[in-house]
XYZ file of C-alpha atoms in Angstrom:
749
model
C -16.573 -55.466 -260.884
C -13.955 -53.479 -259.040
C -12.111 -52.925 -262.328
C -15.327 -51.873 -264.077
C -16.264 -49.460 -261.307
C -12.803 -47.901 -261.449
C -13.090 -47.597 -265.233
C -16.439 -45.829 -265.012
C -15.002 -43.348 -262.548
C -12.086 -42.494 -264.836
C -14.387 -42.011 -267.823
C -16.910 -39.816 -266.074
C -14.507 -37.343 -264.464
C -13.412 -35.656 -267.715
C -17.013 -35.739 -268.919
C -18.204 -33.936 -265.801
C -15.416 -31.376 -266.152
C -16.593 -30.611 -269.692
C -20.209 -29.887 -268.770
C -19.513 -26.173 -268.272
C -15.921 -25.569 -269.395
C -14.610 -22.056 -269.044
C -13.609 -19.754 -271.864
C -9.930 -20.195 -272.761
C -7.330 -19.011 -275.272
C -8.322 -21.555 -277.921
C -11.871 -20.213 -277.725
C -10.530 -16.692 -278.210
C -8.620 -17.863 -281.278
C -11.569 -19.718 -282.803
C -14.624 -17.535 -282.104
C -16.142 -16.733 -285.490
C -17.160 -13.246 -286.470
C -19.332 -12.485 -289.474
C -19.401 -9.742 -292.068
C -22.157 -8.982 -294.588
C -20.454 -8.805 -297.975
C -23.264 -8.398 -300.532
C -27.054 -8.631 -300.791
C -28.866 -9.258 -304.069
C -31.283 -6.603 -305.328
C -34.304 -8.746 -304.440
C -32.911 -9.567 -300.984
C -32.960 -13.342 -301.494
C -29.236 -13.991 -301.779
C -26.832 -12.944 -299.082
C -23.053 -13.297 -299.396
C -21.257 -13.225 -296.055
C -17.800 -14.030 -294.756
C -16.900 -15.623 -291.445
C -13.468 -15.590 -289.855
C -11.676 -15.968 -286.551
C -8.612 -14.497 -284.888
C -6.724 -17.628 -285.940
C -7.441 -16.695 -289.575
C -5.558 -13.414 -289.103
C -2.478 -14.913 -287.452
C 0.761 -14.420 -289.379
C 0.689 -10.701 -290.082
C 4.068 -9.251 -291.066
C 4.201 -5.968 -289.170
C 7.604 -5.192 -290.680
C 5.722 -4.415 -293.913
C 3.326 -1.922 -292.363
C 2.786 0.786 -294.993
C 3.973 -1.361 -297.912
C 1.429 -0.730 -300.729
C 2.029 -4.231 -302.079
C 1.530 -6.115 -298.801
C -1.685 -8.050 -298.192
C -2.149 -9.045 -294.547
C -3.660 -12.504 -293.916
C -7.427 -12.557 -293.452
C -8.808 -15.893 -294.604
C -12.551 -16.456 -294.501
C -15.298 -18.910 -295.238
C -17.424 -17.377 -297.978
C -21.092 -18.275 -297.535
C -24.101 -17.692 -299.773
C -27.356 -17.829 -297.824
C -30.866 -18.045 -299.219
C -32.605 -15.589 -296.887
C -36.007 -17.118 -297.647
C -35.201 -20.728 -296.804
C -32.207 -20.137 -294.545
C -30.101 -22.656 -296.476
C -26.438 -21.799 -296.930
C -23.485 -23.090 -298.916
C -19.751 -22.464 -299.025
C -18.417 -21.054 -302.294
C -14.924 -22.471 -301.819
C -13.963 -25.737 -300.187
C -11.038 -24.060 -298.432
C -10.762 -20.761 -296.604
C -9.998 -17.904 -298.966
C -9.171 -14.232 -298.839
C -11.807 -12.299 -300.788
C -12.987 -8.710 -301.026
C -15.150 -6.376 -303.108
C -18.101 -8.770 -303.478
C -21.118 -7.627 -305.503
C -24.152 -9.412 -306.982
C -25.192 -8.994 -310.587
C -28.542 -7.158 -311.007
C -30.613 -10.361 -311.059
C -28.573 -12.161 -308.396
C -27.352 -14.717 -310.932
C -23.645 -14.057 -310.535
C -21.396 -12.961 -307.692
C -18.272 -10.991 -308.610
C -15.329 -10.669 -306.249
C -11.597 -10.257 -305.922
C -10.016 -13.523 -304.733
C -6.421 -13.778 -303.529
C -4.229 -16.089 -305.587
C -0.623 -16.058 -304.482
C 0.151 -12.422 -303.773
C -2.417 -10.953 -306.185
C -6.139 -10.333 -305.989
C -7.802 -11.526 -309.191
C -11.380 -10.787 -310.329
C -13.561 -13.893 -310.538
C -17.252 -14.643 -311.094
C -19.260 -17.280 -309.233
C -22.241 -18.691 -311.123
C -25.040 -19.373 -308.644
C -26.734 -21.970 -310.867
C -23.686 -24.097 -311.660
C -21.452 -23.247 -308.724
C -18.553 -22.662 -311.140
C -15.968 -19.945 -310.526
C -14.575 -18.251 -313.635
C -11.737 -15.731 -313.929
C -12.283 -12.348 -315.566
C -9.834 -11.999 -318.447
C -7.696 -8.873 -318.184
C -5.586 -7.169 -320.868
C -1.970 -8.385 -321.200
C 0.407 -6.728 -318.756
C -2.427 -5.588 -316.443
C -3.460 -6.721 -312.957
C -6.536 -5.853 -310.915
C -5.968 -3.130 -308.326
C -6.342 -4.749 -304.901
C -8.490 -1.788 -303.793
C -10.834 -2.046 -306.787
C -14.587 -1.619 -306.326
C -16.445 -3.946 -308.704
C -19.540 -2.579 -310.409
C -21.976 -4.416 -312.699
C -23.543 -2.867 -315.770
C -27.382 -2.790 -315.568
C -27.661 -5.735 -317.988
C -25.154 -7.838 -316.006
C -22.782 -8.370 -318.933
C -19.891 -6.107 -317.959
C -17.829 -5.324 -314.885
C -16.325 -1.960 -314.040
C -13.047 -2.241 -312.121
C -9.647 -0.614 -311.748
C -6.378 -1.971 -313.146
C -2.664 -1.405 -312.770
C 0.391 -2.136 -314.893
C 2.292 -5.188 -313.688
C 5.315 -2.930 -313.135
C 3.411 -0.982 -310.471
C 4.075 -3.635 -307.825
C 7.807 -3.649 -308.438
C 7.971 0.159 -308.362
C 5.910 0.405 -305.158
C 7.928 -2.328 -303.427
C 11.146 -0.555 -304.407
C 9.863 2.698 -302.892
C 8.989 0.886 -299.647
C 12.413 -0.760 -299.440
C 14.093 2.572 -300.003
C 12.269 4.048 -296.999
C 12.914 1.059 -294.731
C 16.288 -0.270 -295.861
C 18.078 2.669 -297.422
C 21.003 2.516 -297.388
C 20.475 6.287 -297.474
C 17.143 8.006 -296.844
C 16.844 11.691 -297.710
C 13.761 13.754 -296.788
C 13.352 17.460 -297.444
C 10.790 20.113 -296.477
C 10.884 21.226 -300.112
C 9.013 18.063 -301.071
C 5.252 18.711 -301.148
C 4.382 15.442 -299.391
C 5.792 13.600 -296.423
C 7.603 10.572 -297.857
C 5.283 8.031 -296.221
C 2.248 10.083 -297.224
C 3.480 10.015 -300.816
C 4.065 6.256 -300.577
C 0.496 5.713 -299.324
C -0.858 7.708 -302.276
C 0.652 5.211 -304.721
C -2.389 2.995 -304.106
C -4.552 5.511 -305.960
C -2.615 5.080 -309.215
C -5.128 3.101 -311.261
C -6.898 3.023 -314.597
C -10.630 2.349 -314.955
C -11.802 -0.407 -317.285
C -15.058 -2.032 -318.380
C -14.769 -5.776 -318.988
C -17.096 -8.181 -320.784
C -16.373 -11.088 -318.470
C -17.825 -13.711 -320.818
C -16.467 -12.402 -324.112
C -13.101 -11.327 -322.758
C -13.234 -7.792 -324.141
C -11.833 -5.196 -321.720
C -12.084 -1.504 -322.608
C -10.216 1.248 -320.808
C -12.617 3.995 -319.712
C -9.991 6.148 -317.996
C -6.200 5.958 -318.305
C -3.973 5.768 -315.229
C -4.453 8.590 -312.729
C -4.772 9.038 -308.985
C -8.289 7.687 -308.826
C -10.444 7.878 -305.722
C -14.020 6.576 -305.647
C -16.068 5.762 -308.734
C -19.531 4.441 -309.551
C -21.909 3.824 -312.404
C -25.103 5.812 -312.647
C -28.105 3.553 -312.109
C -28.999 3.657 -315.811
C -25.437 2.641 -316.731
C -24.982 5.657 -318.984
C -22.127 7.318 -317.129
C -19.335 6.889 -314.633
C -18.868 9.411 -311.860
C -15.400 9.410 -310.343
C -13.147 11.460 -308.093
C -9.607 12.320 -309.094
C -6.992 13.311 -306.549
C -5.731 16.896 -306.895
C -4.043 17.191 -303.481
C -1.055 19.506 -303.713
C 0.694 18.786 -300.421
C 0.403 16.921 -297.138
C -2.671 18.055 -295.212
C -2.040 18.563 -291.497
C -5.689 19.324 -290.733
C -7.043 15.909 -291.735
C -5.572 12.448 -291.222
C -4.787 11.078 -294.712
C -6.432 14.239 -296.012
C -6.995 14.509 -299.742
C -8.648 16.920 -302.146
C -10.513 15.618 -305.172
C -12.298 16.940 -308.201
C -15.457 15.053 -309.146
C -15.988 14.177 -312.802
C -18.538 12.337 -314.928
C -17.819 10.580 -318.208
C -20.208 8.757 -320.591
C -19.661 4.990 -320.716
C -20.034 5.116 -324.483
C -17.084 7.490 -324.715
C -16.595 11.217 -324.919
C -15.224 13.984 -322.773
C -15.478 14.042 -319.017
C -17.268 16.998 -317.465
C -16.577 18.548 -314.098
C -19.227 17.969 -311.440
C -17.340 19.572 -308.509
C -14.046 21.416 -308.849
C -12.969 20.537 -305.319
C -14.180 18.424 -302.436
C -11.945 20.158 -299.872
C -13.901 20.715 -296.686
C -16.965 18.889 -298.065
C -18.858 15.828 -296.884
C -20.289 14.477 -300.139
C -23.038 11.878 -300.653
C -24.984 10.572 -303.645
C -28.489 9.296 -304.302
C -29.024 5.705 -305.415
C -29.685 6.731 -309.030
C -26.205 8.257 -309.114
C -27.477 11.509 -310.561
C -28.198 13.634 -307.489
C -25.811 14.662 -304.751
C -25.652 16.703 -301.593
C -22.826 17.979 -299.475
C -22.132 19.784 -296.239
C -19.674 22.633 -295.853
C -19.284 24.838 -292.783
C -22.693 23.800 -291.467
C -24.519 24.569 -294.733
C -26.180 21.880 -296.880
C -26.103 22.109 -300.669
C -27.740 19.977 -303.358
C -27.227 19.546 -307.106
C -27.375 16.901 -309.831
C -25.555 15.840 -312.971
C -28.266 17.575 -314.979
C -28.277 20.779 -312.891
C -24.685 20.971 -311.633
C -24.877 24.416 -310.023
C -25.198 23.709 -306.271
C -28.106 25.223 -304.357
C -28.000 25.865 -300.619
C -31.086 24.468 -298.905
C -30.129 24.612 -295.224
C -27.634 26.162 -292.858
C -26.169 29.584 -292.146
C -25.849 32.039 -294.989
C -23.111 34.669 -295.143
C -24.061 37.845 -293.261
C -21.893 40.900 -293.976
C -22.859 42.294 -290.573
C -21.091 39.365 -288.872
C -17.841 39.829 -290.760
C -16.053 41.824 -288.066
C -17.945 40.441 -285.091
C -15.787 38.391 -282.723
C -17.037 35.165 -281.174
C -16.452 36.482 -277.649
C -18.805 39.404 -278.371
C -21.743 37.107 -279.169
C -24.432 36.519 -276.582
C -25.299 32.987 -275.465
C -28.600 33.274 -277.325
C -26.793 34.234 -280.546
C -24.368 31.337 -280.173
C -27.233 28.898 -279.554
C -29.138 30.183 -282.597
C -26.077 29.814 -284.814
C -25.425 26.291 -283.531
C -28.989 25.215 -284.379
C -28.632 26.613 -287.892
C -25.728 24.297 -288.684
C -26.704 21.028 -290.416
C -25.024 17.903 -291.787
C -26.279 15.880 -294.755
C -26.942 12.238 -293.774
C -28.709 10.291 -296.565
C -30.305 11.235 -299.890
C -33.476 9.469 -301.012
C -33.109 7.198 -304.090
C -34.319 9.883 -306.513
C -32.721 12.768 -304.623
C -35.991 14.529 -303.758
C -35.604 14.236 -299.987
C -32.607 14.413 -297.711
C -32.098 13.251 -294.146
C -30.074 15.855 -292.258
C -29.001 16.334 -288.648
C -28.197 19.202 -286.324
C -27.731 19.600 -282.585
C -31.494 19.241 -282.064
C -31.929 15.930 -283.859
C -32.736 14.325 -287.199
C -34.716 16.092 -289.948
C -36.195 15.366 -293.370
C -35.654 18.140 -295.921
C -37.291 18.697 -299.303
C -34.366 19.235 -301.678
C -36.451 21.426 -303.995
C -37.688 23.901 -301.383
C -35.481 23.392 -298.337
C -38.560 22.875 -296.144
C -37.649 20.522 -293.308
C -39.359 18.647 -290.484
C -37.831 17.427 -287.243
C -38.561 13.678 -287.116
C -36.476 12.646 -284.101
C -35.379 14.794 -281.190
C -31.801 14.004 -280.173
C -30.543 17.032 -278.220
C -26.778 17.151 -278.447
C -26.422 18.072 -274.779
C -28.718 15.258 -273.595
C -26.353 12.293 -273.359
C -29.159 9.983 -272.204
C -31.581 10.700 -275.063
C -32.230 7.728 -277.411
C -30.007 7.543 -280.471
C -31.308 6.966 -283.993
C -29.165 6.292 -287.055
C -30.345 6.251 -290.664
C -30.231 2.787 -292.250
C -31.718 3.454 -295.703
C -34.636 4.760 -297.722
C -37.326 2.626 -299.322
C -37.018 2.568 -303.154
C -39.895 5.054 -303.574
C -38.447 7.441 -300.995
C -41.588 7.342 -298.855
C -40.097 5.462 -295.908
C -36.910 6.090 -293.976
C -35.531 3.185 -291.910
C -33.606 3.949 -288.729
C -31.857 1.919 -286.052
C -32.750 2.769 -282.463
C -30.779 2.555 -279.226
C -31.877 3.691 -275.794
C -29.180 5.343 -273.674
C -30.873 4.480 -270.385
C -31.276 0.716 -270.738
C -30.369 -2.102 -273.101
C -33.114 -1.634 -275.633
C -32.364 -1.476 -279.350
C -34.209 -2.093 -282.581
C -35.404 -0.864 -285.963
C -37.928 1.879 -286.773
C -39.279 3.504 -289.901
C -40.561 6.981 -290.605
C -43.332 7.676 -293.117
C -42.518 10.915 -294.936
C -46.113 11.515 -296.033
C -47.945 10.725 -292.778
C -45.027 11.991 -290.642
C -45.408 8.956 -288.421
C -42.629 6.982 -286.719
C -43.308 3.262 -286.358
C -41.376 0.818 -284.169
C -40.708 -2.406 -286.071
C -39.076 -4.147 -283.126
C -37.263 -3.297 -279.919
C -35.594 -5.692 -277.512
C -32.425 -6.247 -275.519
C -30.272 -7.621 -278.325
C -27.392 -5.687 -279.882
C -27.920 -4.810 -283.566
C -25.415 -3.670 -286.177
C -24.500 -3.673 -289.889
C -28.023 -3.215 -291.275
C -28.172 -3.757 -295.048
C -31.353 -3.199 -297.079
C -32.039 -4.782 -300.457
C -32.450 -2.502 -303.438
C -36.124 -3.416 -303.793
C -36.731 -2.440 -300.154
C -38.328 -5.761 -299.259
C -35.560 -7.269 -297.139
C -33.142 -6.116 -294.474
C -30.261 -8.248 -293.195
C -28.184 -7.439 -290.154
C -25.992 -8.729 -287.369
C -27.429 -9.278 -283.900
C -26.403 -10.850 -280.613
C -27.588 -11.371 -277.097
C -25.409 -9.364 -274.738
C -21.902 -10.777 -274.207
C -22.239 -13.251 -277.088
C -20.849 -13.180 -280.651
C -22.975 -11.867 -283.511
C -25.034 -13.945 -285.908
C -26.881 -13.013 -289.097
C -30.597 -12.240 -289.145
C -33.122 -11.244 -291.782
C -36.448 -9.409 -291.782
C -38.643 -9.226 -294.862
C -42.045 -8.001 -295.951
C -43.585 -6.218 -292.982
C -40.102 -6.232 -291.356
C -41.554 -7.095 -287.966
C -40.398 -10.667 -287.443
C -36.603 -11.068 -287.725
C -35.363 -14.595 -288.383
C -31.979 -15.992 -287.448
C -29.896 -17.217 -290.388
C -26.719 -18.521 -288.758
C -25.415 -20.252 -285.652
C -21.725 -19.547 -286.041
C -20.375 -20.520 -282.637
C -22.102 -23.672 -281.355
C -18.843 -24.588 -279.588
C -19.553 -21.786 -277.099
C -22.875 -23.297 -276.067
C -21.402 -25.170 -273.079
C -19.000 -22.354 -272.173
C -19.600 -20.291 -269.079
C -19.722 -16.592 -269.927
C -20.139 -13.945 -267.258
C -23.457 -12.144 -266.985
C -23.465 -8.405 -267.623
C -25.103 -5.311 -266.189
C -25.439 -1.695 -267.291
C -24.425 0.567 -264.421
C -25.081 4.287 -264.014
C -23.039 6.609 -261.852
C -22.150 10.279 -261.369
C -18.629 11.467 -262.103
C -16.875 14.000 -259.888
C -18.637 16.861 -261.689
C -22.060 15.315 -261.100
C -22.527 14.208 -264.725
C -24.439 10.979 -265.242
C -22.396 8.320 -267.028
C -22.804 4.673 -267.995
C -20.491 1.717 -267.656
C -20.665 -1.983 -268.457
C -19.977 -4.565 -265.754
C -19.005 -8.127 -266.716
C -19.474 -10.427 -263.732
C -16.985 -13.223 -263.051
C -18.067 -16.710 -264.056
C -19.758 -18.382 -261.093
C -20.484 -15.044 -259.396
C -21.953 -15.335 -255.902
C -23.928 -12.433 -254.499
C -22.445 -11.067 -251.291
C -18.900 -11.990 -252.267
C -16.432 -9.383 -253.503
C -14.093 -10.045 -256.410
C -10.846 -8.728 -257.825
C -11.941 -6.276 -260.500
C -10.148 -5.042 -263.611
C -11.088 -1.732 -265.230
C -10.585 -1.760 -268.989
C -10.539 1.854 -270.136
C -10.838 3.490 -273.530
C -13.548 6.114 -274.124
C -17.307 5.594 -273.894
C -18.951 2.249 -273.141
C -22.636 1.355 -273.214
C -23.403 -1.950 -274.972
C -22.352 -5.276 -273.455
C -20.705 -6.470 -276.651
C -18.827 -9.746 -276.691
C -15.149 -9.277 -275.922
C -12.891 -12.310 -275.952
C -10.310 -10.909 -273.552
C -13.024 -9.868 -271.094
C -14.192 -13.478 -271.248
C -10.696 -14.725 -270.433
C -10.620 -12.491 -267.347
C -14.120 -13.384 -266.135
C -13.324 -17.081 -266.630
C -10.353 -16.579 -264.331
C -12.406 -15.108 -261.510
C -12.235 -11.391 -262.288
C -15.033 -8.892 -262.608
C -14.436 -6.560 -265.546
C -15.656 -2.969 -265.608
C -15.666 -0.767 -268.695
C -16.327 2.808 -267.517
C -17.237 5.864 -269.579
C -15.719 9.289 -269.145
C -16.801 12.816 -270.097
C -13.990 14.643 -271.871
C -13.043 18.301 -271.936
C -10.490 19.385 -274.523
C -7.278 20.367 -272.803
C -7.884 18.231 -269.710
C -8.052 14.538 -270.718
C -6.085 13.379 -267.680
C -8.586 14.910 -265.285
C -11.448 13.336 -267.239
C -10.100 9.844 -266.649
C -9.692 10.475 -262.942
C -13.200 11.935 -262.588
C -14.963 9.193 -264.546
C -13.019 5.985 -263.936
C -12.708 6.352 -260.164
C -16.409 7.196 -259.855
C -17.239 3.995 -261.739
C -15.018 2.038 -259.346
C -16.877 3.529 -256.392
C -20.149 2.360 -257.930
C -19.166 -1.313 -258.249
C -17.689 -1.239 -254.750
C -20.999 0.117 -253.434
C -22.775 -2.674 -255.325
C -20.747 -5.181 -253.308
C -19.073 -6.649 -256.397
C -15.574 -5.160 -256.418
C -13.048 -5.660 -253.659
C -11.589 -2.159 -253.053
C -8.232 -3.687 -252.155
C -7.975 -5.750 -255.342
C -8.436 -3.350 -258.249
C -6.632 -3.665 -261.562
C -6.426 -1.290 -264.523
C -5.798 -1.978 -268.189
C -5.952 -0.188 -271.509
C -4.812 -0.594 -275.105
C -3.649 2.261 -277.344
C -5.609 5.322 -276.164
C -6.682 3.210 -273.198
C -3.021 2.516 -272.435
C -2.399 6.268 -272.487
C -5.283 6.662 -270.028
C -3.880 3.902 -267.821
C -0.562 5.739 -267.554
C -2.253 9.035 -266.704
C -4.483 7.420 -264.075
C -1.723 5.736 -262.109
C 0.149 9.056 -261.856
C -2.943 10.529 -260.164
C -4.169 7.724 -257.885
C -2.760 4.732 -256.007
C -6.084 2.891 -255.787
C -5.051 0.259 -258.306
C -2.871 -2.612 -257.171
C -1.825 -3.632 -260.688
C -1.942 -1.994 -264.107
C -1.284 -3.054 -267.688
C -0.417 -0.602 -270.465
C -0.720 -2.159 -273.919
C 0.630 0.002 -276.752
C -0.130 3.212 -274.892
C 1.959 6.366 -275.167
C 3.620 7.852 -272.102
C 5.451 10.876 -273.528
C 3.371 13.340 -275.536
C 6.434 15.371 -276.509
C 8.353 12.520 -278.125
C 5.154 10.971 -279.498
C 4.085 14.214 -281.193
C 6.254 13.898 -284.312
C 6.931 10.165 -284.128
C 5.513 7.311 -286.245
C 6.368 8.557 -289.759
C 4.581 5.640 -291.455
C 1.287 7.114 -290.232
C 1.909 10.483 -291.834
C 0.288 13.264 -289.789
C -1.738 11.013 -287.483
C 0.374 11.482 -284.344
C 0.428 15.255 -284.811
C -3.294 15.439 -285.533
C -4.312 13.332 -282.500
C -3.206 15.806 -279.804
C -3.935 18.928 -281.842
C -7.399 18.151 -283.172
C -8.710 14.698 -282.298
C -8.488 11.805 -279.855
C -5.777 12.993 -277.486
C -7.780 16.192 -276.878
C -4.980 18.567 -276.025
C -6.366 21.043 -278.528
C -3.200 22.904 -279.493
C 0.204 22.440 -281.099
C 3.243 21.638 -278.989
C 4.443 25.212 -279.362
C 1.114 26.820 -278.504
C 0.573 24.854 -275.271
C 3.835 23.124 -274.303
C 2.698 22.857 -270.685
C -0.312 20.733 -271.759
C 1.970 18.244 -273.473
C 4.078 18.010 -270.344
C 1.018 17.735 -268.071
C -0.277 14.821 -270.139
C 3.019 12.968 -270.349
C 2.964 10.287 -267.661
C 6.741 9.971 -267.965
C 7.069 13.421 -266.366
C 5.284 12.173 -263.246
C 6.676 8.658 -263.065
C 7.896 9.378 -259.540
C 4.256 9.450 -258.408
C 3.547 5.926 -259.676
C 3.222 3.339 -256.931
C 1.132 0.839 -258.913
C 3.012 -2.218 -260.256
C 2.971 -1.760 -264.031
C 3.184 -4.304 -266.853
C 4.052 -2.637 -270.183
C 3.342 -4.525 -273.423
C 4.609 -3.301 -276.788
C 5.139 -4.547 -280.312
C 8.522 -3.636 -281.751
C 6.874 -3.135 -285.153
C 4.117 -0.877 -283.809
C 4.047 2.124 -286.131
C 1.164 3.770 -284.288
C 2.628 3.990 -280.785
C 6.302 3.009 -281.148
C 7.694 0.526 -278.625
C 10.176 3.155 -277.416
C 7.242 4.806 -275.628
C 6.976 1.784 -273.341
C 10.741 1.627 -273.097
C 10.838 5.198 -271.733
C 8.487 4.329 -268.882
C 10.256 1.062 -268.119
C 13.647 2.704 -267.682
C 12.148 5.583 -265.713
C 10.433 3.274 -263.213
C 13.552 1.109 -262.965
C 15.500 4.245 -262.117
C 12.895 5.102 -259.461
C 13.067 1.584 -257.993
C 9.387 0.847 -258.755
C 7.902 -2.493 -259.762
C 7.664 -2.639 -263.537
C 7.933 -5.235 -266.295
C 8.327 -4.500 -269.991
C 7.447 -7.062 -272.665
C 8.312 -6.232 -276.255
C 7.214 -8.606 -279.017
C 9.873 -8.188 -281.694
C 7.471 -9.001 -284.551
C 4.389 -7.537 -282.859
C 2.407 -4.529 -283.983
C -0.218 -2.365 -282.293
C -2.144 -4.106 -279.518
C -2.155 -7.859 -279.055
C 0.607 -9.564 -281.086
C -0.756 -11.701 -283.935
C 2.369 -12.906 -285.714
C 2.001 -16.409 -284.226
C -0.466 -18.359 -282.095
C 2.293 -18.780 -279.517
C 2.477 -14.999 -279.125
C -1.255 -14.822 -278.488
C -0.943 -17.466 -275.795
C 2.070 -15.768 -274.239
C 0.370 -12.352 -274.241
C -2.751 -13.709 -272.560
C -0.844 -15.749 -270.001
C 1.388 -12.837 -268.987
C -1.484 -10.471 -268.333
C -3.583 -12.955 -266.361
C -0.564 -14.024 -264.312
C 0.258 -10.358 -263.620
C -3.188 -9.856 -262.120
C -3.068 -13.172 -260.291
C 0.209 -12.189 -258.650
C -1.037 -8.784 -257.479
C -4.796 -9.154 -257.029
C -5.078 -12.696 -255.718
C -2.453 -12.549 -253.007
C -3.724 -14.535 -250.010
C -4.002 -13.144 -246.528
C -2.300 -14.863 -243.573
C -3.230 -18.532 -243.581
C -5.554 -18.182 -246.586
C -5.313 -20.547 -249.586
C -3.958 -19.103 -252.843
C -6.723 -18.236 -255.296
C -6.313 -19.448 -258.832
C -8.362 -19.406 -261.991
C -8.847 -22.188 -264.542
C -5.942 -23.128 -266.811
C -5.431 -20.885 -269.838
C -4.678 -23.888 -272.088
């Protein structure tokens, strides 16, 4: 009896410990995410892929920018009957697939499947379950960036091909840039070398293949081919051909195209648009009508009437030619701003167009230009609800829109009746919705949804669209896991502007007790989306706060100080955060923000900069594999300096944390990947050596095979990365007072 009692005790202890296990690194590696790949025209058959972080382990960051490199991304490919909810795997093992598309009747599913180091076109037969290869002409391979398109009768596939020699030529170009032995670049060359290397991926021919009979006919010979599509009737192919003359410094990966249309039966191609430079172009479902935006004006045309007609937006006024912007009154500026529109979505037949301006969302008649405001979304009202167009019904009478409140966690789906001018709520609740996809017949919509702070699953709504049904349960292993509850917080920044933040409570939170709190900064936060690293921190006893900031071009550093510190004050007032145990962390742009913040305040007792720049001067022309990205970011986009280095050199200095390293008192952990071609590891190295010189506490970790952000070359790197960060916070935010026991979180496994 004594032996039996002892045995029962030993058996029940592990069982009790597993009742509510905490989220750990293995969970982070194995959480499944889902992606909608293709939906049949009648909405019954849904192809979706599921994958985890573990499926992406093994990336070779040394080959970043190599046109022939295919990074690992294995998936389970599922086909789900949206009516019954039954699902099946297409392949017994996990495969890398892309470009999935159903045949018109949903009988066959075409895709590119990775075999060795090549993507090959294959067809899955839904009735038999057989997978058949598409026969290609001798000496040709499928372009790995091909978009597959079915003919209306489902007998032929449109896809792009390359000569087999293309891979060898592209690989040789990459090796020349990375291995030399001599690399020669000249300003006389029209393109930056890495920009030119990236453009090799556009070198493709267009072919139409009878996948059963084996006949494959070339529709277009090799050229720098952009997008392409069949018209709905299958009579013609509309495609864009690259005509870029030199590297574009105004747009990241900027390109100029001419748009052409060629009959499938053969004949000469005709020009649809001579140039797409400066345009935002979109097409109707029938493939015959198009609209575009340029300089705030909206134009429409069609293949049959190719001369564009302006229907909305400002028209040239000779009287304004010599008028300077500073001479305009506020009323004139406001009037001009309201006149500027952007095209959003054309109806299937091209007779109506959803457009937006600073007032909200409109429906315009493409024949007359008459337009009605259907949703007010004032640009300057940050708390107004946000609507985004999902799709039109096939007859163009209904417009479906997603909805998200900016005051509380309420989201859903709505539809607008063009004839009755009535907006109807289909559903609204607290779940997070994304990736809406509507079937061609308009009878079914599939989407991703999740309860706050949980991974997404797939859902479907059909018929009246008012009763969504869940199709998947992808992460049952998380059912017993403890995940921190979340709360939307509202606060005023230092300028009195109302902002939102998301608070993730520590697992086992007790009201009235304060906790070490880590701010994770980036840009704007509102939804309590599931974040695996947040879950690691909350499982280890930390509250996590994601604050929003309000930016002003030219002063990003001030914005972080005004917004992030105000958010901290809020959670301290709530009695959640311990003001003496605050941590700060950011990745990429968030790492940049982390550096700027700790040069301006000593409130944080520990900070972690992951792949964040510290020196805007050296960063400005660095990272050649990204082309113009690191020049564009400070001049025109995310970094928000708003000028070139030579126009505003003082701004670059003011926003280089390295210049103010002597002000940093916060212990700083710097994490870089040696193969990071976005923010090179030498950025972290600069700050490490500066703080060493200043006798400040700093640690620099460089993963030799790592890239941007968390290293994913091996599982061991993921574990090491996670352990180092948690231990950094433990050492600085969980230090005991005199006579107090040392706090510790659960094991990271």
